[in-house]
Amino acid sequence: MSKTDNAANQQSSANQQSSKLHPDVKNYVKLFFKENKLVAFLSMIVFIALSMIFTAISWILQIIFDYMSGKGDFSLTTILLLVVSFMLAISLIFALKRSAYPRFLEKAMNQYKESVIKKLLKKSYSDFSLANSGTYLSVLTNDCERIQEKYLKKIFDFVQDVLMLVSSLALMIYYSPLLTVIALIISLLPMACSILTANGIATREEQVSKSNESYTALTKDVLNGVSVIKSFKAEQEVIDRYKNQSMELEHTKNLREKTMTTVSALGTISSLGTQLGVMLVGAWMVNAHVGVITAGMVLAFTNLMNGVLQPIASLPQMLGEMKGAKKLISKMADYMSNAKEDSGEIIDDSIKNVVLRDVSYAYDADHKVLKNVNLTLQAGKSYAIVGPSGAGKSSLINLLMGYYKDYEGSVHLNNHELSKVSKSSLYDKTTLMQQSVFMFDASILDNITLFKPFQSAEVDRVIHLAGLDDLIAAKGKDYQCGENGSHLSGGEKQRIAIARSLLKKSEILLVDEATSALDNETSANVTQSILDLQGILRLVVTHRLDANSLKQYDEILVMKSGELIERGSFEELMDQKAYFYSLYTVSM
């Protein structure tokens, strides 16, 4: 199955499960509260207190209004003390909120994102490659922001609204059970409107997330491909595609905003109508002396209706937003579902040889890239792999890096079958150098050490062995490399990659067309640095058939159509005057 087909199948699977949450969602939600329970508890206390404040405001308004009308039970001094105490309590509550709530959100999101990136980096390279990197970028940026705003914060808002509704309803019943029943009957309209319209919010949220994925992926491609776009004069075509993707994203956001506005508008209009209706009924009850109710109670009752209607209007919308955000967590969990804990055999001893017996590998039934390869690679020796494009050279390198699991035949590192070896153990022994050397936007030193602590003497040693002395003398170890090494030449980046391998003390160095983009002189210098390395098994894929370099390899491996068809030293292969001889003479 091709990578494209795999990606399509994964996306199809994700779409089929969009209405069903991934079983790991609960575990990810727990991460928000892991070692964060005390601050979460204090934050919840704050929101509970805030819900009580609303009810208290209505009660204070009632006693003030009744005092104004001459029917109050409290003196002005008592009312003043109540108001001052109330203001002090509010100040303390907001001070606690300022301290606890942001701290909870910060730690919760840090723990969540840390878990996601750990899961992401546990995925095998082949599994990771099934999705566009823009998808992962969207999950770690746009989706995380929506999860914080529409799920994490809404947990507290939900509790606050529910308690506000309950406490307001309790005080309303205390004031007048009859008026409360009338108010609830009138409020059936806003309740029905909210419930009927809020269900669409989760769907709209999911649509925006998917559009964001595509938009982020395209934006990344455009920024990475500026040189190609300009050289092919494809600016207008790219602009048109970017415009269409942007329009799709903004259209889905527009639909989401319309849905949310509709829910809010229906809730507001129906709530206002309900409040006015309750006030009119209350005014009639005061004038008709129905029950023991004062004008102050009617005012408080009307205010309390906000505490009932506002949650009734917002809770369905809130639940819809939380459901939509939870789907984003589920989507992330689905992408990370094949991230498994590293397990397998550990290679404790030094690598003596790598033996391939009857090894074949196919992406799919019609695309066999390796065919019955038999090969023994000895520790400390150097091997060049040559052959035309599509010969299987890079596939062999990828196989030895453990990227392919379902190969036929056997691959042994000493006595360990490759497919059973722990990836961590394999990568302790092996380093891969490719044409494009990844560089962090950090110092030369950080890019050599990859932020790990090493002794200065050891770093200086690998700098010398990798031929970086001149670069360090001119720019220093703290020189900033720029985005993906934009401040360095191709040869300098390749030498940094060599230094990484030496510092890591890899026993196997796999080089896949690492010098193909370099000029002849730089390529020869980098190749010579690799050949000069001692005590390392070097397997180098090269398209440059330079006699001076090829003569230094212990063995040259010639591949064609996935098969290893010739092997030997440069002189031996030239004397045979077979396929390698033809390749070499044509390249001259």
Coordinates of C-alpha atoms in Angstrom, one line a residue:
M1 CA 0.0 0.0 0.0
S2 CA 1.4 3.4 -0.9
K3 CA 2.0 6.3 1.5
T4 CA -0.8 8.2 -0.1
D5 CA -3.2 5.3 0.2
N6 CA -2.3 4.9 3.8
A7 CA -2.8 8.5 4.5
A8 CA -6.2 8.4 2.8
N9 CA -7.2 5.4 4.8
Q10 CA -6.1 7.0 8.0
Q11 CA -8.1 10.1 7.2
S12 CA -11.1 8.0 6.2
S13 CA -10.9 6.1 9.5
A14 CA -10.7 9.4 11.4
N15 CA -13.8 10.7 9.6
Q16 CA -15.7 7.5 10.4
Q17 CA -14.9 7.9 14.0
S18 CA -15.7 11.6 14.1
S19 CA -19.0 11.0 15.9
K20 CA -17.4 8.6 18.4
L21 CA -14.8 9.7 20.9
H22 CA -11.5 7.8 21.0
P23 CA -11.2 5.6 24.1
D24 CA -8.0 7.4 25.2
V25 CA -9.8 10.8 25.5
K26 CA -10.4 10.3 29.3
N27 CA -6.7 9.7 29.9
Y28 CA -5.8 12.9 28.0
V29 CA -8.4 14.9 30.0
K30 CA -6.9 13.5 33.2
L31 CA -3.6 15.2 32.2
F32 CA -5.1 18.6 32.8
F33 CA -5.4 17.7 36.5
K34 CA -2.3 15.6 37.0
E35 CA -0.3 17.1 39.8
N36 CA -2.6 20.1 39.4
K37 CA -5.4 19.2 41.7
L38 CA -4.9 21.8 44.5
V39 CA -4.8 24.7 42.1
A40 CA -7.8 23.2 40.2
F41 CA -9.7 22.9 43.5
L42 CA -8.9 26.5 44.5
S43 CA -10.0 27.7 41.0
M44 CA -13.3 25.7 41.4
I45 CA -13.9 27.3 44.8
V46 CA -13.5 30.7 43.2
F47 CA -16.1 29.9 40.5
I48 CA -18.5 28.5 43.0
A49 CA -18.1 31.7 45.1
L50 CA -18.7 33.8 42.0
S51 CA -22.0 31.9 41.3
M52 CA -23.1 32.7 44.9
I53 CA -22.1 36.4 44.4
F54 CA -24.8 36.8 41.7
T55 CA -27.5 35.5 44.1
A56 CA -26.2 37.7 46.9
I57 CA -26.4 40.8 44.6
S58 CA -30.1 40.1 44.0
W59 CA -30.7 39.8 47.7
I60 CA -28.8 43.1 48.5
L61 CA -30.8 44.9 45.7
Q62 CA -34.0 43.6 47.3
I63 CA -33.2 44.9 50.8
I64 CA -32.0 48.3 49.4
F65 CA -35.1 48.7 47.3
D66 CA -37.4 47.7 50.2
Y67 CA -35.5 50.2 52.5
M68 CA -36.2 52.9 49.9
S69 CA -39.9 52.1 49.8
G70 CA -40.1 52.1 53.6
K71 CA -40.8 48.3 53.8
G72 CA -37.3 47.2 54.7
D73 CA -36.3 44.9 57.6
F74 CA -32.7 46.3 57.8
S75 CA -31.4 49.7 59.0
L76 CA -29.2 51.8 56.7
T77 CA -26.1 51.0 58.9
T78 CA -26.7 47.3 58.6
I79 CA -27.1 47.6 54.8
L80 CA -23.9 49.6 54.6
L81 CA -22.0 47.0 56.6
L82 CA -23.4 44.3 54.3
V83 CA -22.4 46.2 51.2
V84 CA -18.8 46.8 52.5
S85 CA -18.5 43.2 53.6
F86 CA -19.8 42.1 50.2
M87 CA -17.2 44.3 48.3
L88 CA -14.3 42.9 50.5
A89 CA -15.4 39.4 49.8
I90 CA -15.6 40.0 46.0
S91 CA -12.0 41.5 46.2
L92 CA -10.7 38.5 48.0
I93 CA -12.4 36.1 45.5
F94 CA -10.9 37.9 42.5
A95 CA -7.5 38.0 44.1
L96 CA -7.6 34.3 44.5
K97 CA -8.9 33.8 41.0
R98 CA -6.0 36.0 39.7
S99 CA -3.5 33.7 41.5
A100 CA -5.0 30.2 41.1
Y101 CA -6.9 30.1 37.8
P102 CA -4.1 31.2 35.3
R103 CA -1.7 28.9 37.1
F104 CA -4.0 26.0 36.6
L105 CA -4.5 26.7 32.9
E106 CA -0.8 27.1 32.4
K107 CA 0.2 23.8 34.0
A108 CA -2.8 22.0 32.5
M109 CA -1.9 23.0 28.9
N110 CA 1.8 22.4 29.4
Q111 CA 1.2 18.9 30.6
Y112 CA -1.3 18.2 27.8
K113 CA 1.1 19.5 25.1
E114 CA 4.1 17.7 26.6
S115 CA 2.2 14.4 26.5
V116 CA 1.1 15.0 22.9
I117 CA 4.7 15.8 21.7
K118 CA 6.0 12.7 23.6
K119 CA 3.4 10.5 21.9
L120 CA 4.2 12.1 18.6
L121 CA 8.0 11.3 18.9
K122 CA 7.2 7.8 20.0
K123 CA 5.6 7.1 16.6
S124 CA 7.7 5.1 14.2
Y125 CA 9.0 7.1 11.3
S126 CA 6.7 5.2 8.8
D127 CA 3.6 5.8 11.0
F128 CA 4.6 9.5 11.5
S129 CA 4.9 9.9 7.7
L130 CA 1.3 8.8 7.1
A131 CA 0.0 12.3 8.0
N132 CA 1.1 15.7 6.7
S133 CA 3.3 17.5 9.2
G134 CA 0.8 20.4 8.8
T135 CA -1.8 18.2 10.5
Y136 CA 0.5 17.7 13.5
L137 CA 1.2 21.5 13.5
S138 CA -2.5 22.2 13.6
V139 CA -3.1 19.7 16.4
L140 CA -0.3 21.4 18.5
T141 CA -1.4 25.0 17.8
N142 CA -4.9 25.7 16.6
D143 CA -6.5 22.7 18.3
C144 CA -4.7 23.3 21.6
E145 CA -5.9 26.9 21.7
R146 CA -9.5 25.8 21.1
I147 CA -9.2 23.0 23.7
Q148 CA -8.2 25.6 26.3
E149 CA -10.8 28.1 25.4
K150 CA -13.7 25.8 24.6
Y151 CA -13.1 22.9 27.0
L152 CA -10.8 23.6 29.9
K153 CA -12.2 27.0 30.7
K154 CA -15.8 25.9 30.0
I155 CA -15.5 23.2 32.8
F156 CA -15.4 26.0 35.4
D157 CA -18.0 28.2 33.5
F158 CA -20.3 25.2 33.4
V159 CA -20.1 24.6 37.2
Q160 CA -20.6 28.3 37.8
D161 CA -23.6 28.5 35.6
V162 CA -25.2 25.4 37.1
L163 CA -24.8 26.6 40.6
M164 CA -26.0 30.1 39.6
L165 CA -29.1 28.5 38.2
V166 CA -29.7 26.4 41.3
S167 CA -29.1 29.2 43.8
S168 CA -31.1 31.7 41.9
L169 CA -34.0 29.2 41.6
A170 CA -33.8 28.5 45.3
L171 CA -34.1 32.1 46.3
M172 CA -36.9 32.7 43.7
I173 CA -38.9 29.8 45.4
Y174 CA -38.2 31.4 48.8
Y175 CA -39.6 34.7 47.5
S176 CA -42.7 33.3 45.7
P177 CA -43.3 29.7 44.7
L178 CA -46.2 30.9 42.5
L179 CA -44.2 33.4 40.6
T180 CA -41.4 30.9 40.3
V181 CA -43.7 28.4 38.6
I182 CA -45.0 31.1 36.2
A183 CA -41.4 32.1 35.4
L184 CA -40.4 28.6 34.7
I185 CA -43.4 28.1 32.3
I186 CA -42.5 31.3 30.5
S187 CA -38.8 30.2 30.3
L188 CA -39.7 27.0 28.4
L189 CA -39.4 29.0 25.1
P190 CA -35.7 30.1 25.6
M191 CA -34.8 26.6 26.9
A192 CA -36.2 24.9 23.8
C193 CA -34.6 27.4 21.5
S194 CA -31.1 26.9 23.1
I195 CA -31.3 23.1 23.1
L196 CA -32.5 22.9 19.5
T197 CA -29.9 25.3 18.1
A198 CA -26.8 24.5 20.2
N199 CA -26.2 20.9 18.8
G200 CA -24.8 22.3 15.6
I201 CA -21.9 24.0 17.4
A202 CA -19.9 20.8 17.9
T203 CA -20.2 20.0 14.2
R204 CA -19.1 23.5 13.1
E205 CA -16.1 23.3 15.5
E206 CA -15.0 20.0 14.0
Q207 CA -15.3 21.5 10.4
V208 CA -13.2 24.5 11.4
S209 CA -10.5 22.2 12.8
K210 CA -10.3 20.2 9.6
S211 CA -10.1 23.3 7.5
N212 CA -7.4 24.6 9.7
E213 CA -5.4 21.5 9.2
S214 CA -5.5 21.9 5.4
Y215 CA -4.8 25.6 5.6
T216 CA -1.8 25.1 8.0
A217 CA -0.4 22.3 5.8
L218 CA -0.6 24.5 2.6
T219 CA 0.9 27.5 4.4
K220 CA 3.9 25.4 5.5
D221 CA 4.3 24.1 2.0
V222 CA 4.2 27.6 0.5
L223 CA 6.8 28.9 2.9
N224 CA 9.1 25.9 2.4
G225 CA 8.8 26.0 -1.4
V226 CA 9.3 29.7 -2.1
S227 CA 12.5 29.0 -4.2
V228 CA 10.7 26.4 -6.3
I229 CA 7.6 28.5 -6.7
K230 CA 9.7 31.5 -8.0
S231 CA 11.9 29.4 -10.3
F232 CA 8.8 27.9 -12.0
K233 CA 7.0 31.3 -12.0
A234 CA 4.1 29.6 -10.3
E235 CA 3.2 32.5 -8.0
Q236 CA -0.2 33.1 -9.4
E237 CA -1.2 29.4 -9.3
V238 CA 0.0 29.1 -5.7
I239 CA -1.8 32.4 -4.8
D240 CA -5.0 31.0 -6.3
R241 CA -4.7 27.8 -4.4
Y242 CA -3.9 29.6 -1.2
K243 CA -6.8 31.9 -1.7
N244 CA -9.2 29.0 -2.2
Q245 CA -7.9 27.3 0.9
S246 CA -8.2 30.5 2.9
M247 CA -11.7 31.1 1.6
E248 CA -12.7 27.6 2.7
L249 CA -11.3 28.1 6.2
E250 CA -12.9 31.5 6.6
H251 CA -16.2 30.2 5.3
T252 CA -16.3 27.4 7.9
K253 CA -15.4 29.9 10.6
N254 CA -18.2 32.1 9.2
L255 CA -20.7 29.2 9.5
R256 CA -19.5 28.5 13.1
E257 CA -19.9 32.2 14.0
K258 CA -23.4 32.3 12.5
T259 CA -24.4 29.2 14.5
M260 CA -23.1 30.7 17.7
T261 CA -24.7 34.0 17.0
T262 CA -28.0 32.3 16.3
V263 CA -27.9 30.4 19.5
S264 CA -26.9 33.6 21.4
A265 CA -29.5 35.8 19.7
L266 CA -32.4 33.3 20.3
G267 CA -31.3 33.0 23.9
T268 CA -31.0 36.8 24.5
I269 CA -34.3 37.7 22.8
S270 CA -36.3 34.9 24.5
S271 CA -34.6 35.7 27.9
L272 CA -35.5 39.4 27.6
G273 CA -39.1 38.5 26.7
T274 CA -39.3 36.2 29.7
Q275 CA -37.8 38.8 32.1
L276 CA -40.3 41.4 31.0
G277 CA -43.2 38.9 31.3
V278 CA -42.1 38.0 34.8
M279 CA -41.8 41.6 35.8
L280 CA -45.3 42.4 34.5
V281 CA -46.7 39.4 36.4
G282 CA -44.8 40.5 39.6
A283 CA -46.1 44.0 39.3
W284 CA -49.7 42.7 39.1
M285 CA -49.1 40.5 42.1
V286 CA -47.8 43.5 44.2
N287 CA -50.8 45.7 43.2
A288 CA -53.3 42.9 43.7
H289 CA -51.7 41.8 47.0
V290 CA -51.4 38.3 45.8
G291 CA -49.1 36.6 48.3
V292 CA -46.5 38.2 50.5
I293 CA -44.3 39.9 48.0
T294 CA -42.8 43.4 47.9
A295 CA -41.6 45.6 45.0
G296 CA -38.0 44.9 46.1
M297 CA -38.7 41.2 45.9
V298 CA -40.0 41.7 42.3
L299 CA -36.9 43.6 41.4
A300 CA -34.7 40.9 43.0
F301 CA -36.8 38.2 41.3
T302 CA -36.4 39.9 37.9
N303 CA -32.6 40.0 38.5
L304 CA -32.6 36.4 39.7
M305 CA -34.3 35.5 36.4
N306 CA -31.0 36.4 34.8
G307 CA -29.4 33.7 37.0
V308 CA -31.9 31.2 35.6
L309 CA -32.2 32.3 32.0
Q310 CA -28.6 33.1 31.3
P311 CA -27.5 29.5 32.2
I312 CA -30.5 28.1 30.4
A313 CA -29.4 30.0 27.3
S314 CA -25.7 29.4 27.6
L315 CA -25.4 25.9 29.0
P316 CA -26.6 24.1 25.8
Q317 CA -24.1 26.3 23.8
M318 CA -21.4 25.6 26.3
L319 CA -22.0 21.9 26.2
G320 CA -21.9 22.1 22.4
E321 CA -18.6 23.9 22.5
M322 CA -17.2 21.4 25.0
K323 CA -18.4 18.5 22.9
G324 CA -16.7 20.1 19.9
A325 CA -13.4 20.6 21.8
K326 CA -13.5 17.1 23.1
K327 CA -13.7 15.9 19.5
L328 CA -10.4 17.8 18.9
I329 CA -8.9 15.8 21.8
S330 CA -10.3 12.6 20.3
K331 CA -8.9 13.6 16.9
M332 CA -5.5 14.0 18.5
A333 CA -5.8 10.7 20.3
D334 CA -6.6 9.0 17.0
Y335 CA -3.5 10.5 15.3
M336 CA -1.4 9.3 18.3
S337 CA -3.1 5.9 18.7
N338 CA -0.3 4.0 17.0
A339 CA 2.4 5.6 19.1
K340 CA 3.7 2.6 21.1
E341 CA 6.1 2.3 24.0
D342 CA 9.5 1.3 22.6
S343 CA 10.1 -2.4 23.3
G344 CA 12.3 -5.1 21.9
E345 CA 15.8 -6.6 22.2
I346 CA 18.7 -4.5 23.5
I347 CA 22.0 -4.8 21.7
D348 CA 24.6 -4.6 24.5
D349 CA 27.7 -5.7 22.6
S350 CA 29.5 -3.9 19.9
I351 CA 28.3 -4.4 16.3
K352 CA 30.5 -7.0 14.6
N353 CA 28.5 -7.4 11.4
V354 CA 25.2 -6.8 9.7
V355 CA 23.9 -9.7 7.7
L356 CA 21.1 -9.6 5.2
R357 CA 19.7 -13.0 3.9
D358 CA 17.2 -13.2 1.0
V359 CA 15.8 -9.7 2.0
S360 CA 12.9 -8.4 0.0
Y361 CA 10.5 -5.5 0.6
A362 CA 7.5 -4.1 -1.2
Y363 CA 5.5 -0.9 -0.6
D364 CA 2.6 -2.8 -2.3
A365 CA 2.2 -5.9 -4.4
D366 CA 3.1 -4.1 -7.6
H367 CA 6.1 -2.1 -6.2
K368 CA 8.9 -4.4 -4.9
V369 CA 11.8 -2.2 -4.1
L370 CA 14.2 -4.8 -2.7
K371 CA 14.5 -8.3 -4.2
N372 CA 16.4 -11.2 -2.5
V373 CA 19.3 -9.1 -1.2
N374 CA 22.1 -11.1 0.4
L375 CA 24.8 -9.0 2.0
T376 CA 27.3 -9.0 4.9
L377 CA 28.7 -5.7 6.2
Q378 CA 31.7 -5.9 8.5
A379 CA 32.3 -3.5 11.4
G380 CA 34.8 -0.7 10.7
K381 CA 34.6 -1.1 6.9
S382 CA 33.3 1.4 4.3
Y383 CA 30.8 0.5 1.6
A384 CA 29.6 2.5 -1.3
I385 CA 26.1 1.8 -2.9
V386 CA 25.8 2.9 -6.5
G387 CA 23.1 2.4 -9.1
P388 CA 20.5 4.3 -11.2
S389 CA 17.5 6.0 -9.7
G390 CA 14.9 3.6 -8.4
A391 CA 17.5 0.8 -7.9
G392 CA 16.5 0.5 -4.2
K393 CA 19.6 2.2 -2.7
S394 CA 17.6 4.5 -0.3
S395 CA 15.1 1.7 0.4
L396 CA 18.1 -0.4 1.7
I397 CA 19.2 2.4 4.0
N398 CA 15.6 2.9 5.3
L399 CA 15.4 -0.8 6.0
L400 CA 18.5 -0.7 8.0
M401 CA 17.2 2.3 10.0
G402 CA 14.3 0.1 11.0
Y403 CA 11.6 2.1 9.1
Y404 CA 10.2 -1.1 7.5
K405 CA 8.9 -3.9 9.6
D406 CA 7.2 -6.2 7.2
Y407 CA 10.2 -7.2 5.1
E408 CA 10.9 -10.8 3.9
G409 CA 14.0 -12.6 4.8
S410 CA 16.3 -11.8 7.8
V411 CA 18.4 -8.9 8.8
H412 CA 20.8 -9.6 11.7
L413 CA 22.8 -7.1 13.7
N414 CA 25.2 -9.6 15.4
N415 CA 22.6 -12.3 16.5
H416 CA 19.7 -9.9 16.8
E417 CA 16.9 -9.8 14.2
L418 CA 16.4 -6.2 13.2
S419 CA 12.6 -6.3 13.4
K420 CA 12.8 -7.4 17.1
V421 CA 15.4 -4.9 18.2
S422 CA 14.3 -1.9 20.3
K423 CA 14.3 1.3 18.2
S424 CA 16.1 3.1 21.0
S425 CA 18.8 0.4 21.0
L426 CA 19.1 0.5 17.2
Y427 CA 19.4 4.3 17.2
D428 CA 22.1 4.1 19.8
K429 CA 24.2 2.1 17.3
T430 CA 23.1 3.8 14.1
T431 CA 23.1 7.3 12.6
L432 CA 21.6 8.5 9.3
M433 CA 23.0 11.3 7.2
Q434 CA 20.7 12.6 4.4
Q435 CA 21.0 15.2 1.7
S436 CA 18.9 17.6 3.8
V437 CA 20.5 18.0 7.2
F438 CA 18.0 19.2 9.7
M439 CA 19.2 22.2 11.8
F440 CA 17.6 23.9 14.7
D441 CA 17.5 27.7 14.8
A442 CA 20.1 27.6 17.5
S443 CA 23.9 27.7 17.9
I444 CA 26.5 25.5 16.1
L445 CA 27.2 23.9 19.5
D446 CA 23.6 23.1 20.2
N447 CA 23.2 21.7 16.7
I448 CA 26.2 19.4 17.3
T449 CA 25.1 18.3 20.7
L450 CA 21.4 18.5 20.1
F451 CA 21.0 20.2 23.5
K452 CA 22.6 17.3 25.4
P453 CA 25.4 17.9 27.9
F454 CA 28.8 16.8 26.7
Q455 CA 32.3 17.5 27.9
S456 CA 34.0 20.4 26.1
A457 CA 37.0 18.2 25.2
E458 CA 34.8 15.6 23.6
V459 CA 33.0 18.3 21.6
D460 CA 36.3 19.8 20.5
R461 CA 37.5 16.3 19.4
V462 CA 34.5 15.7 17.1
I463 CA 34.7 19.2 15.7
H464 CA 38.3 18.5 14.6
L465 CA 37.5 15.0 13.2
A466 CA 34.5 16.4 11.2
G467 CA 36.6 19.2 9.7
L468 CA 34.8 22.0 11.4
D469 CA 37.9 23.7 12.8
D470 CA 37.9 26.6 10.3
L471 CA 34.2 27.3 10.8
I472 CA 34.5 27.4 14.5
A473 CA 37.7 29.6 14.3
A474 CA 35.8 32.0 12.0
K475 CA 32.4 32.1 13.7
G476 CA 32.6 30.4 17.1
K477 CA 30.5 27.7 18.7
D478 CA 27.8 30.1 19.7
Y479 CA 27.2 31.3 16.1
Q480 CA 23.4 31.1 15.3
C481 CA 22.7 28.8 12.4
G482 CA 19.4 30.4 11.4
E483 CA 16.2 28.6 10.4
N484 CA 17.1 25.1 9.2
G485 CA 20.7 26.2 9.0
S486 CA 20.1 29.1 6.6
H487 CA 23.3 30.9 7.7
L488 CA 25.5 27.9 6.9
S489 CA 26.6 26.3 3.6
G490 CA 25.6 22.8 2.6
G491 CA 29.1 21.5 3.3
E492 CA 29.1 23.0 6.7
K493 CA 25.8 21.5 7.6
Q494 CA 27.0 18.1 6.4
R495 CA 30.1 18.4 8.6
I496 CA 27.9 19.2 11.6
A497 CA 25.9 16.0 10.8
I498 CA 29.2 14.1 10.8
A499 CA 30.1 15.7 14.2
R500 CA 26.7 14.6 15.6
S501 CA 27.4 11.0 14.6
L502 CA 30.9 11.0 16.1
L503 CA 29.7 12.6 19.4
K504 CA 26.9 10.0 19.6
K505 CA 29.6 7.4 19.1
S506 CA 27.6 5.5 16.5
E507 CA 29.0 2.2 15.3
I508 CA 27.1 2.4 12.0
L509 CA 26.9 5.5 9.8
L510 CA 24.3 5.3 7.0
V511 CA 24.7 8.1 4.4
D512 CA 21.9 8.6 1.8
E513 CA 23.0 11.0 -1.0
A514 CA 24.3 13.4 1.6
T515 CA 26.6 15.2 -0.9
S516 CA 24.3 15.2 -4.0
A517 CA 23.4 18.9 -3.6
L518 CA 27.0 20.0 -3.0
D519 CA 29.5 21.3 -5.5
N520 CA 32.2 18.8 -6.6
E521 CA 34.9 20.2 -4.4
T522 CA 32.8 20.4 -1.2
S523 CA 31.3 17.0 -2.0
A524 CA 34.8 15.5 -2.3
N525 CA 35.9 17.0 1.0
V526 CA 32.8 15.8 2.9
T527 CA 33.2 12.3 1.4
Q528 CA 36.8 12.2 2.4
S529 CA 35.9 13.2 6.0
I530 CA 33.5 10.2 6.0
L531 CA 36.1 7.8 4.6
D532 CA 38.7 9.0 7.1
L533 CA 36.5 8.0 10.1
Q534 CA 37.9 5.0 11.9
G535 CA 36.1 2.2 13.8
I536 CA 32.7 2.9 12.2
L537 CA 30.8 0.8 9.6
R538 CA 30.0 3.3 6.8
L539 CA 27.4 2.5 4.2
V540 CA 27.3 5.4 1.7
V541 CA 24.7 5.9 -1.1
T542 CA 26.3 8.0 -3.8
H543 CA 25.5 9.1 -7.3
R544 CA 29.0 10.7 -7.8
L545 CA 31.2 8.1 -9.4
D546 CA 34.5 9.7 -8.6
A547 CA 37.4 7.3 -9.0
N548 CA 39.5 8.9 -6.2
S549 CA 36.7 8.4 -3.7
L550 CA 35.5 5.0 -4.9
K551 CA 39.0 3.5 -4.7
Q552 CA 39.1 4.1 -1.0
Y553 CA 35.9 2.1 -0.2
D554 CA 36.5 -1.4 1.0
E555 CA 33.7 -2.6 -1.2
I556 CA 31.3 -1.1 -3.8
L557 CA 27.7 -2.5 -3.9
V558 CA 26.0 -2.2 -7.3
M559 CA 22.2 -2.2 -7.3
K560 CA 19.7 -2.3 -10.1
S561 CA 15.9 -2.7 -9.9
G562 CA 16.0 -3.6 -6.3
E563 CA 18.7 -6.3 -6.7
L564 CA 22.3 -6.4 -5.6
I565 CA 23.9 -7.4 -9.0
E566 CA 27.6 -6.7 -8.4
R567 CA 30.0 -6.1 -5.6
G568 CA 33.8 -5.7 -5.2
S569 CA 36.5 -3.1 -5.1
F570 CA 36.8 -0.4 -7.7
E571 CA 39.5 -2.2 -9.6
E572 CA 37.7 -5.5 -9.5
L573 CA 34.5 -4.1 -10.9
M574 CA 36.3 -2.2 -13.6
D575 CA 38.1 -5.4 -14.6
Q576 CA 34.8 -7.2 -14.9
K577 CA 33.6 -4.7 -17.5
A578 CA 30.0 -5.4 -16.5
Y579 CA 27.2 -3.1 -15.3
F580 CA 29.3 -0.9 -13.0
Y581 CA 31.8 -0.4 -15.8
S582 CA 29.0 0.9 -18.0
L583 CA 27.8 3.2 -15.3
Y584 CA 31.2 4.6 -14.6
T585 CA 32.2 5.1 -18.3
V586 CA 28.9 6.9 -19.0
S587 CA 29.4 9.2 -16.1
M588 CA 32.8 10.3 -17.2

